[in-house]
Amino acid sequence: MIRNFSIISHIDHGKSTLSDRILELTNAVDPRDMREQYLDSMEIERERGITIKAQNVRVHWHGHVLHLIDTPGHVDFGYEVSRSLAACEGVVLLVDASQGIEAQTLANCYLAMENELEIVAALNKIDLPAADPERYAEEIENVLGIAADTVLRISAKTGEGVPELLDAVVTRIPAPRGDTGARLRALVFDSYYDQYRGVISAIRIVDGTLRAGSRIRFLQAGVVHEVEEIGIRAPAMTPVDALAQGEVGYLVAGVKDISEARVGETVTDAARPAHDALAGYRDPKPMVFCGIYPIDGDEFPDLRDALEKLQLNDASITYAPETSTALGFGFRCGFLGLLHMDIVRERLEREFNLSLIATAPSVGFVAHLTDGTTLFVDNPSALPPPQNIDHIDEPVLRVTIVTPVEYIGTIIDLCQARRGRQDRMQYLSAERVELVYTVPLAEIVIDFFDQLKSRTKGYASLDYEPAGTETANLVKVDLLLNGQPVDAFSSIIHRARAEEYGRRMTEKLKQIIPRQLFDVPIQAAIGGRIIARQTVKAKRKDVLAKCYGGDITRKRKLLEKQKEGKKRMKSIGRVEIPQEAFVSALRLDE
C-alpha cells in the first residue's frame, strides 16, 4: 500500500528535522551516515539552515510504502510547495507548540485545502519548556477547523510521537487514485541538470506503469526518448525495473535539451500514448526584477547557459537579455521575492563559477501612455518620457501579518508609512491577532520584512500574495554624471519619496566615485528638473609651485591656462566609474 504525503509548515517549525527522524525510524539511512538536514543537499541550504528545494524520499513503515516530500517554508519558495502538493494525496501540517499558527501556516494549509488533500495536523517541539500544546490545539481548531483531539503531539528533535504520526499518515491519508491498466501518464514535478547524464526528472506516476528500456513521449514538447534508467530515492538513487501507478521516482532518458523536460510536463508511452496531458502547473508570476551582468563581459555566454540550467531546477526564474551603457550585456531576471533573488545570484556564482553584478531590485509597472497604449516596464530605464505618460499602475500585494497583540500599534504604523491600506483585523486568540493589508509591492521589496522583524522582536510573521495593480503617483528618478544619465542607477519611485531618494543616492555616489581631473557634478533628476546635486571636486595640481615671488600677472596667467584646460577636459572627458562603485551604490537599498 502506497501513501504520498508532503510536510508543510511555517519557517523553522521543524520540517527538515521531522524528515531526519522519519529516515532514522524507518532505517532508510545507515546511522553512521546520518546528519542533520539530511535531505537538504545544497551547500547553501545547510549554511543558511533553510530548505530551498523540495526533496522526495521513499521509506517503508509496517508494510506500507511512504513517499515523503520535504518542502521549503519561506514565502518566496511557495511555488516549490505548490508543485510538491500536486504529487501528493495528503499533507502533514506542522505547527510549533510554543508559537502556534503563523502566517505561512495559514497560507500552506489553504494551499493544501485547494488541492483537496487530507490534512494531518501535528504540534511539534513539545519538549520545549515554553510549549503549550493544549492552547495551540484549540487555536488550530478555531482558526483552521481541524478538531483539537485529532491534532498529534510530537517532538521531531527527540522522536517522541513520530511513530504515532506515521501510523496516522497510513490510516488517514488515502491511497493514490489512478488506473494501473490505463495508458501511462506521469507528471514531472521537479528536474535538475547533470552534466554527465542530462536532465534527471522527479516524476509521479498517475496512471499505468513505466518500465526501464521503454520508449516514452513528452506530450507537451512532442519529443520521444528512450528510458535509460528509472528508480526511487531511498534516499540514495536506487534503480528499479518498473514504477507503477501511484509511485514517485526519478527518470533519466538522456535528455540534453533542457526545454524538452520542463516541470509540469506529462510523460507517456511512445507506442500507446495517452490522449490528454495532465493539468501541470500555472506559470509563476515574477514579482521582483533585477539586471544580472557578468563582471567580465566574456562570461556572457556562460551566464546564459547557467541561467538555462538553473531555470530547469527552479521554474520560477524568468530572464531576457538586455544591454546597459554602463554594465554591457546581461539579463533582466524576474524572481518571486528578495530572498529568491539572493539565493539565485549566490547559486549562479557558486555552482557555475561566475562573477556577477546585480542591479538594484525593482518591480514591474504598467505605464498607460497618452496615445492609449499600455506598456509593461520591468526596467526603469525603459520608461518613456513623462510627457508621453498618462498614468502608471503599480502591483499591490495582499499582506497577512500574524503578531502578538502588544505589537499592533507599531505594525499599523509601519504599514501606513509604506502606503498600506488595512483590509481586516481579526483576533486568533486573546494574545494573537491577524492583520491583512493591501501594500504596494515596491514598498515591500526593499526592507519591509527586516523592519517588521526588528519592530516586533522577531515575533510577527508575514505572508503575501499578489492582489492586482493600482494607479499611483510614480516618477522616474535619473542619476546624471557630468550631465550624462547612468541607466544602472535609474529608479521608479513614489513622488513623495523621490527627493529623499535623490539626495541619498547623490551623497552615496559622491563618496564612491574617484576624483577626476575636472569637477564632476552628480545630479538626480525627474524629467528635466534637478532635485538633488553633489559635486566631486577635481584633483588640484599646484601650477604655482615654480613661481617664487615675481609678478601676480604671471601667476594669474598660469591659473587661467589651467582653468581653460579643465574646461576643455570637462567637455570631452568621460567619467570612469569603477566596477566597485556600481556594486556598493546598488547595495544602498539593501
Tab-separated table of N, CA and C in Angstrom, residues 56 69 86 91 113 128 136 184 464 470 547 549 585:
chain	number	residue	atom	x	y	z
A	56	ASN	N	12.358	14.540	-2.334
A	56	ASN	CA	11.475	13.400	-2.072
A	56	ASN	C	12.291	12.168	-1.699
A	69	ILE	N	7.689	14.059	0.821
A	69	ILE	CA	8.292	15.220	0.148
A	69	ILE	C	8.468	16.322	1.194
A	86	ALA	N	1.033	18.781	-5.742
A	86	ALA	CA	0.371	18.128	-6.877
A	86	ALA	C	0.757	16.653	-6.976
A	91	VAL	N	-1.138	15.828	3.457
A	91	VAL	CA	-0.014	16.592	3.999
A	91	VAL	C	0.042	16.420	5.506
A	113	MET	N	-5.791	22.708	1.153
A	113	MET	CA	-7.253	22.582	1.038
A	113	MET	C	-7.718	22.785	-0.409
A	128	LEU	N	9.954	21.552	24.373
A	128	LEU	CA	10.431	22.874	24.807
A	128	LEU	C	9.720	23.301	26.093
A	136	TYR	N	-2.585	25.686	21.853
A	136	TYR	CA	-2.438	25.839	20.404
A	136	TYR	C	-3.273	24.820	19.624
A	184	LEU	N	-0.076	4.984	-19.902
A	184	LEU	CA	0.862	5.646	-18.980
A	184	LEU	C	0.704	7.169	-19.014
A	464	TYR	N	2.385	36.830	1.889
A	464	TYR	CA	1.749	37.754	0.943
A	464	TYR	C	1.382	37.029	-0.341
A	470	GLU	N	-2.746	48.904	-8.947
A	470	GLU	CA	-3.485	50.136	-8.623
A	470	GLU	C	-2.713	51.326	-9.182
A	547	CYS	N	56.575	79.273	-9.238
A	547	CYS	CA	56.574	80.740	-9.206
A	547	CYS	C	56.996	81.214	-7.820
A	549	GLY	N	57.954	84.411	-5.819
A	549	GLY	CA	57.967	85.871	-5.953
A	549	GLY	C	57.475	86.286	-7.336
A	585	ALA	N	27.126	51.123	-4.673
A	585	ALA	CA	25.989	52.051	-4.791
A	585	ALA	C	24.683	51.281	-4.883
